[in-house]
């Protein structure tokens, strides 16, 4: 019987060593080590042995069982490990490859300029005031001293949503909103935002662009305050040696109205292509708040005075970066946008 036992053990181990897949292991286990397996069957025959023979054969059988179990566990572990290694190799993960480049977002060039402008005015005590882009005829025109059918309406080609609602053509309607909210306190705000004009798109004009409106209302505000603020702005944005010049102009909501220019940052006033050989660049329109507009905002023009200005945002960005086509701002060309 001991011989039988040894044969069984050798056969079992031999077969085990031939297995190459983890999935084949349960079958082998069933055949040799399960309750119906060959070893168990063998142990059942022990009863036929004599009392002298039984302990030795029983002991040997248990040793064989133990040995098969140990071999089986070790073999199973080896197979699993080999399989894992194989999988790792065949997946071909090349850990020496460089990582994928991580694309960082950035602020749009208009946003960068807006933030710079906001910063300069906030240093002068101006707070940012938000006003809607979809406006009523009343705020965009009437309360700014531009009645229906007034020829001054031709200054702004307008997108009409219906006969009472427009896309704001300028940030000036925010002046009225700020005054109505602040009254009876003094005001020093800027109103940055997008405006819309029903205009031909050319390298120099878009139908949507940014403006920064400024409004100061107080008890003794004069034209010199306005000029001082504009000069300070030009110095902060373009350097302390900038000169500014003012020209008389017309806006229905300011009286008197002016246009502010600054000596050309490229040719320093000598005349070049950028300043169209005038030596000067436009900064924006401005003026003293018209008494009618003050009144519409709730402020008594006999007691209060104020100044207002409207600045472009894309133009200064174009000057700063030497961009010669305003359409680039909205064409979403990443090669263009990623330069700034
Ligand atoms: N709103 C004017 C424009 O868009 C600019 C402006 C603002 C002029 C404030 C005077 C005062 O043309």
CSV table of N, CA and C in Angstrom, one decimal, residues 231-323:
chain,number,residue,atom,x,y,z
A,231,UNK,N,-5.0,112.2,-16.9
A,231,UNK,CA,-3.5,112.2,-17.0
A,231,UNK,C,-2.9,111.1,-16.1
A,232,UNK,N,-3.4,111.0,-14.9
A,232,UNK,CA,-2.9,110.0,-14.0
A,232,UNK,C,-3.1,108.6,-14.6
A,233,UNK,N,-4.2,108.4,-15.2
A,233,UNK,CA,-4.5,107.1,-15.9
A,233,UNK,C,-3.5,106.8,-17.0
A,234,UNK,N,-3.3,107.8,-17.9
A,234,UNK,CA,-2.3,107.7,-19.0
A,234,UNK,C,-0.9,107.4,-18.5
A,235,UNK,N,-0.5,108.1,-17.4
A,235,UNK,CA,0.8,107.9,-16.8
A,235,UNK,C,1.0,106.5,-16.3
A,236,UNK,N,-0.1,106.0,-15.6
A,236,UNK,CA,0.0,104.7,-15.0
A,236,UNK,C,0.0,103.6,-16.0
A,237,UNK,N,-0.8,103.8,-17.1
A,237,UNK,CA,-0.9,102.7,-18.1
A,237,UNK,C,0.3,102.8,-19.1
A,238,UNK,N,0.8,104.0,-19.4
A,238,UNK,CA,1.8,104.1,-20.5
A,238,UNK,C,3.1,104.7,-20.1
A,239,UNK,N,3.2,105.1,-18.9
A,239,UNK,CA,4.5,105.7,-18.4
A,239,UNK,C,4.3,107.2,-18.1
A,240,UNK,N,5.2,107.6,-17.1
A,240,UNK,CA,5.0,108.9,-16.5
A,240,UNK,C,5.3,110.1,-17.4
A,241,UNK,N,5.9,109.8,-18.5
A,241,UNK,CA,6.3,110.9,-19.4
A,241,UNK,C,5.2,111.3,-20.4
A,242,UNK,N,4.1,110.5,-20.4
A,242,UNK,CA,3.0,110.7,-21.4
A,242,UNK,C,2.4,112.1,-21.2
A,243,UNK,N,2.1,112.8,-22.3
A,243,UNK,CA,1.4,114.1,-22.3
A,243,UNK,C,0.0,113.8,-22.7
A,244,UNK,N,-1.0,114.6,-22.1
A,244,UNK,CA,-2.3,114.4,-22.7
A,244,UNK,C,-2.8,115.8,-23.2
A,245,UNK,N,-3.8,115.7,-24.1
A,245,UNK,CA,-4.3,116.9,-24.7
A,245,UNK,C,-5.8,116.8,-24.7
A,246,UNK,N,-6.5,117.9,-24.6
A,246,UNK,CA,-8.0,117.8,-24.7
A,246,UNK,C,-8.5,118.6,-25.8
A,247,UNK,N,-9.5,118.1,-26.5
A,247,UNK,CA,-10.2,118.8,-27.6
A,247,UNK,C,-11.7,119.0,-27.2
A,248,UNK,N,-12.3,120.0,-27.7
A,248,UNK,CA,-13.7,120.2,-27.5
A,248,UNK,C,-14.4,119.1,-28.3
A,249,UNK,N,-15.6,118.6,-27.8
A,249,UNK,CA,-16.3,117.6,-28.5
A,249,UNK,C,-17.8,117.7,-28.1
A,250,UNK,N,-18.6,116.8,-28.5
A,250,UNK,CA,-20.0,116.8,-28.2
A,250,UNK,C,-20.5,115.5,-27.8
A,251,UNK,N,-21.1,115.4,-26.6
A,251,UNK,CA,-21.9,114.3,-26.2
A,251,UNK,C,-23.2,114.8,-25.6
A,252,UNK,N,-24.3,114.3,-25.8
A,252,UNK,CA,-25.6,114.8,-25.3
A,252,UNK,C,-25.6,114.8,-23.7
A,253,UNK,N,-24.8,113.9,-23.1
A,253,UNK,CA,-24.9,113.7,-21.7
A,253,UNK,C,-23.8,114.4,-20.9
A,254,UNK,N,-22.9,115.1,-21.6
A,254,UNK,CA,-21.9,115.9,-20.9
A,254,UNK,C,-21.9,117.3,-21.4
A,255,UNK,N,-21.5,118.3,-20.5
A,255,UNK,CA,-21.5,119.7,-20.9
A,255,UNK,C,-20.5,120.4,-20.0
A,256,UNK,N,-19.4,120.9,-20.4
A,256,UNK,CA,-18.9,120.7,-21.8
A,256,UNK,C,-18.4,119.3,-22.0
A,257,UNK,N,-18.2,118.9,-23.3
A,257,UNK,CA,-17.7,117.6,-23.6
A,257,UNK,C,-16.3,117.7,-24.2
A,258,UNK,N,-15.5,116.8,-23.9
A,258,UNK,CA,-14.1,116.8,-24.5
A,258,UNK,C,-13.7,115.4,-25.0
A,259,UNK,N,-12.7,115.5,-25.8
A,259,UNK,CA,-12.0,114.2,-26.3
A,259,UNK,C,-10.6,114.3,-25.7
A,260,UNK,N,-10.2,113.2,-25.2
A,260,UNK,CA,-8.8,113.2,-24.6
A,260,UNK,C,-7.9,112.4,-25.5
A,261,UNK,N,-6.8,113.0,-25.8
A,261,UNK,CA,-5.7,112.4,-26.5
A,261,UNK,C,-4.4,112.3,-25.7
A,262,UNK,N,-3.5,111.4,-26.2
A,262,UNK,CA,-2.3,111.3,-25.5
A,262,UNK,C,-1.2,111.2,-26.5
A,263,UNK,N,0.0,111.7,-26.3
A,263,UNK,CA,1.0,111.7,-27.3
A,263,UNK,C,1.3,110.3,-27.7
A,264,UNK,N,1.6,110.0,-28.9
A,264,UNK,CA,1.8,108.7,-29.4
A,264,UNK,C,2.9,107.9,-28.8
A,265,UNK,N,2.6,106.7,-28.2
A,265,UNK,CA,3.6,106.0,-27.5
A,265,UNK,C,4.7,105.4,-28.4
A,266,UNK,N,4.4,105.4,-29.7
A,266,UNK,CA,5.4,104.8,-30.6
A,266,UNK,C,6.4,105.9,-31.0
A,267,UNK,N,5.9,107.0,-31.6
A,267,UNK,CA,6.8,108.0,-32.2
A,267,UNK,C,7.0,109.1,-31.2
A,268,UNK,N,6.4,109.1,-30.0
A,268,UNK,CA,6.6,110.1,-29.0
A,268,UNK,C,6.1,111.5,-29.6
A,269,UNK,N,5.1,111.5,-30.4
A,269,UNK,CA,4.5,112.7,-30.9
A,269,UNK,C,5.1,113.2,-32.2
A,270,UNK,N,6.0,112.5,-32.8
A,270,UNK,CA,6.6,113.0,-34.0
A,270,UNK,C,5.8,112.6,-35.3
A,271,UNK,N,4.9,111.7,-35.1
A,271,UNK,CA,4.0,111.3,-36.2
A,271,UNK,C,4.5,110.0,-36.8
A,272,UNK,N,3.6,109.0,-36.9
A,272,UNK,CA,3.9,107.7,-37.4
A,272,UNK,C,2.6,107.0,-37.9
A,273,UNK,N,2.7,105.8,-38.4
A,273,UNK,CA,1.6,105.1,-39.0
A,273,UNK,C,0.5,104.9,-37.9
A,274,UNK,N,0.9,104.5,-36.7
A,274,UNK,CA,0.0,104.2,-35.6
A,274,UNK,C,-0.9,105.4,-35.3
A,275,UNK,N,-0.3,106.6,-35.2
A,275,UNK,CA,-1.1,107.8,-34.8
A,275,UNK,C,-1.6,108.5,-36.1
A,276,UNK,N,-1.5,107.8,-37.2
A,276,UNK,CA,-1.9,108.4,-38.5
A,276,UNK,C,-1.2,109.8,-38.7
A,277,UNK,N,0.1,109.9,-38.3
A,277,UNK,CA,0.9,111.0,-38.5
A,277,UNK,C,0.4,112.3,-37.8
A,278,UNK,N,-0.4,112.1,-36.8
A,278,UNK,CA,-0.8,113.3,-36.0
A,278,UNK,C,0.0,113.5,-34.8
A,279,UNK,N,0.7,112.4,-34.4
A,279,UNK,CA,1.4,112.5,-33.1
A,279,UNK,C,0.6,112.2,-31.9
A,280,UNK,N,-0.7,112.0,-32.1
A,280,UNK,CA,-1.6,111.9,-30.9
A,280,UNK,C,-2.5,110.6,-31.1
A,281,UNK,N,-2.8,110.0,-29.9
A,281,UNK,CA,-3.7,108.8,-29.9
A,281,UNK,C,-4.9,109.2,-29.1
A,282,UNK,N,-6.1,108.7,-29.5
A,282,UNK,CA,-7.3,108.9,-28.7
A,282,UNK,C,-7.4,108.0,-27.5
A,283,UNK,N,-7.7,108.6,-26.4
A,283,UNK,CA,-7.9,107.8,-25.2
A,283,UNK,C,-9.4,107.6,-24.9
A,284,UNK,N,-10.2,108.6,-25.1
A,284,UNK,CA,-11.6,108.4,-24.9
A,284,UNK,C,-12.4,109.7,-24.9
A,285,UNK,N,-13.7,109.6,-24.7
A,285,UNK,CA,-14.6,110.8,-24.6
A,285,UNK,C,-14.9,111.1,-23.2
A,286,UNK,N,-15.1,112.3,-22.9
A,286,UNK,CA,-15.4,112.7,-21.5
A,286,UNK,C,-16.1,114.0,-21.4
A,287,UNK,N,-16.4,114.4,-20.2
A,287,UNK,CA,-17.0,115.8,-20.0
A,287,UNK,C,-17.6,115.9,-18.6
A,288,UNK,N,-18.1,117.1,-18.3
A,288,UNK,CA,-18.8,117.3,-17.1
A,288,UNK,C,-20.3,116.8,-17.2
A,289,UNK,N,-20.7,116.1,-16.3
A,289,UNK,CA,-22.1,115.5,-16.4
A,289,UNK,C,-23.1,116.6,-16.6
A,290,UNK,N,-23.9,116.4,-17.7
A,290,UNK,CA,-24.9,117.4,-18.0
A,290,UNK,C,-25.9,117.5,-16.9
A,291,UNK,N,-26.4,118.8,-16.6
A,291,UNK,CA,-27.4,119.0,-15.5
A,291,UNK,C,-28.6,118.1,-15.7
A,292,UNK,N,-29.0,117.9,-16.9
A,292,UNK,CA,-30.3,117.1,-17.1
A,292,UNK,C,-30.0,115.7,-16.7
A,293,UNK,N,-28.8,115.2,-16.9
A,293,UNK,CA,-28.4,113.8,-16.5
A,293,UNK,C,-28.3,113.7,-15.0
A,294,UNK,N,-27.7,114.7,-14.4
A,294,UNK,CA,-27.6,114.7,-12.9
A,294,UNK,C,-29.0,114.6,-12.3
A,295,UNK,N,-29.9,115.4,-12.9
A,295,UNK,CA,-31.3,115.5,-12.4
A,295,UNK,C,-32.0,114.1,-12.6
A,296,UNK,N,-31.8,113.5,-13.8
A,296,UNK,CA,-32.4,112.2,-14.1
A,296,UNK,C,-31.9,111.2,-13.1
A,297,UNK,N,-30.7,111.4,-12.6
A,297,UNK,CA,-30.1,110.4,-11.6
A,297,UNK,C,-30.5,110.7,-10.2
A,298,UNK,N,-31.2,111.8,-10.0
A,298,UNK,CA,-31.7,112.2,-8.7
A,298,UNK,C,-30.9,113.3,-8.0
A,299,UNK,N,-29.8,113.8,-8.6
A,299,UNK,CA,-29.0,114.8,-8.0
A,299,UNK,C,-29.3,116.2,-8.5
A,300,UNK,N,-29.5,117.1,-7.5
A,300,UNK,CA,-29.8,118.5,-7.9
A,300,UNK,C,-28.5,119.2,-8.5
A,301,UNK,N,-28.6,119.6,-9.8
A,301,UNK,CA,-27.5,120.2,-10.4
A,301,UNK,C,-27.0,121.5,-9.8
A,302,UNK,N,-27.8,122.1,-9.0
A,302,UNK,CA,-27.4,123.4,-8.4
A,302,UNK,C,-26.5,123.0,-7.2
A,303,UNK,N,-26.6,121.8,-6.7
A,303,UNK,CA,-25.7,121.5,-5.5
A,303,UNK,C,-24.6,120.5,-5.9
A,304,UNK,N,-24.9,119.7,-6.9
A,304,UNK,CA,-23.9,118.7,-7.2
A,304,UNK,C,-23.3,118.9,-8.6
A,305,UNK,N,-22.1,118.4,-8.8
A,305,UNK,CA,-21.5,118.4,-10.1
A,305,UNK,C,-20.7,117.1,-10.3
A,306,UNK,N,-20.3,116.8,-11.5
A,306,UNK,CA,-19.6,115.6,-11.7
A,306,UNK,C,-18.9,115.5,-13.1
A,307,UNK,N,-18.1,114.5,-13.2
A,307,UNK,CA,-17.5,114.3,-14.5
A,307,UNK,C,-17.7,112.8,-14.9
A,308,UNK,N,-17.6,112.6,-16.2
A,308,UNK,CA,-17.8,111.2,-16.7
A,308,UNK,C,-16.8,111.0,-17.8
A,309,UNK,N,-16.4,109.8,-18.0
A,309,UNK,CA,-15.5,109.5,-19.2
A,309,UNK,C,-15.8,108.1,-19.7
A,310,UNK,N,-15.5,107.9,-20.9
A,310,UNK,CA,-15.7,106.5,-21.5
A,310,UNK,C,-14.4,106.1,-22.3
A,311,UNK,N,-13.8,105.0,-21.8
A,311,UNK,CA,-12.5,104.6,-22.4
A,311,UNK,C,-12.7,103.3,-23.2
A,312,UNK,N,-11.9,103.2,-24.2
A,312,UNK,CA,-11.9,101.9,-25.0
A,312,UNK,C,-10.9,101.0,-24.2
A,313,UNK,N,-11.1,99.7,-24.5
A,313,UNK,CA,-10.2,98.7,-23.8
A,313,UNK,C,-9.4,98.0,-24.9
A,314,UNK,N,-10.0,97.6,-26.0
A,314,UNK,CA,-9.2,96.9,-27.0
A,314,UNK,C,-8.2,97.8,-27.6
A,315,UNK,N,-8.5,99.1,-27.9
A,315,UNK,CA,-7.5,100.0,-28.5
A,315,UNK,C,-6.2,100.0,-27.7
A,316,UNK,N,-6.3,100.3,-26.4
A,316,UNK,CA,-5.0,100.3,-25.6
A,316,UNK,C,-4.3,98.9,-25.7
A,317,UNK,N,-5.1,97.8,-25.7
A,317,UNK,CA,-4.4,96.5,-25.8
A,317,UNK,C,-3.7,96.4,-27.1
A,318,UNK,N,-4.3,96.9,-28.2
A,318,UNK,CA,-3.7,96.8,-29.5
A,318,UNK,C,-2.5,97.6,-29.5
A,319,UNK,N,-2.5,98.8,-28.9
A,319,UNK,CA,-1.3,99.6,-28.9
A,319,UNK,C,-0.2,98.9,-28.1
A,320,UNK,N,-0.5,98.4,-26.9
A,320,UNK,CA,0.4,97.8,-26.1
A,320,UNK,C,1.1,96.6,-26.8
A,321,UNK,N,0.4,95.8,-27.5
A,321,UNK,CA,0.9,94.6,-28.1
A,321,UNK,C,1.2,94.7,-29.6
A,322,UNK,N,0.9,95.9,-30.1
A,322,UNK,CA,1.2,96.0,-31.6
A,322,UNK,C,0.2,95.1,-32.4
A,323,UNK,N,-1.0,95.0,-32.0
A,323,UNK,CA,-2.0,94.3,-32.7
A,323,UNK,C,-2.7,95.2,-33.7
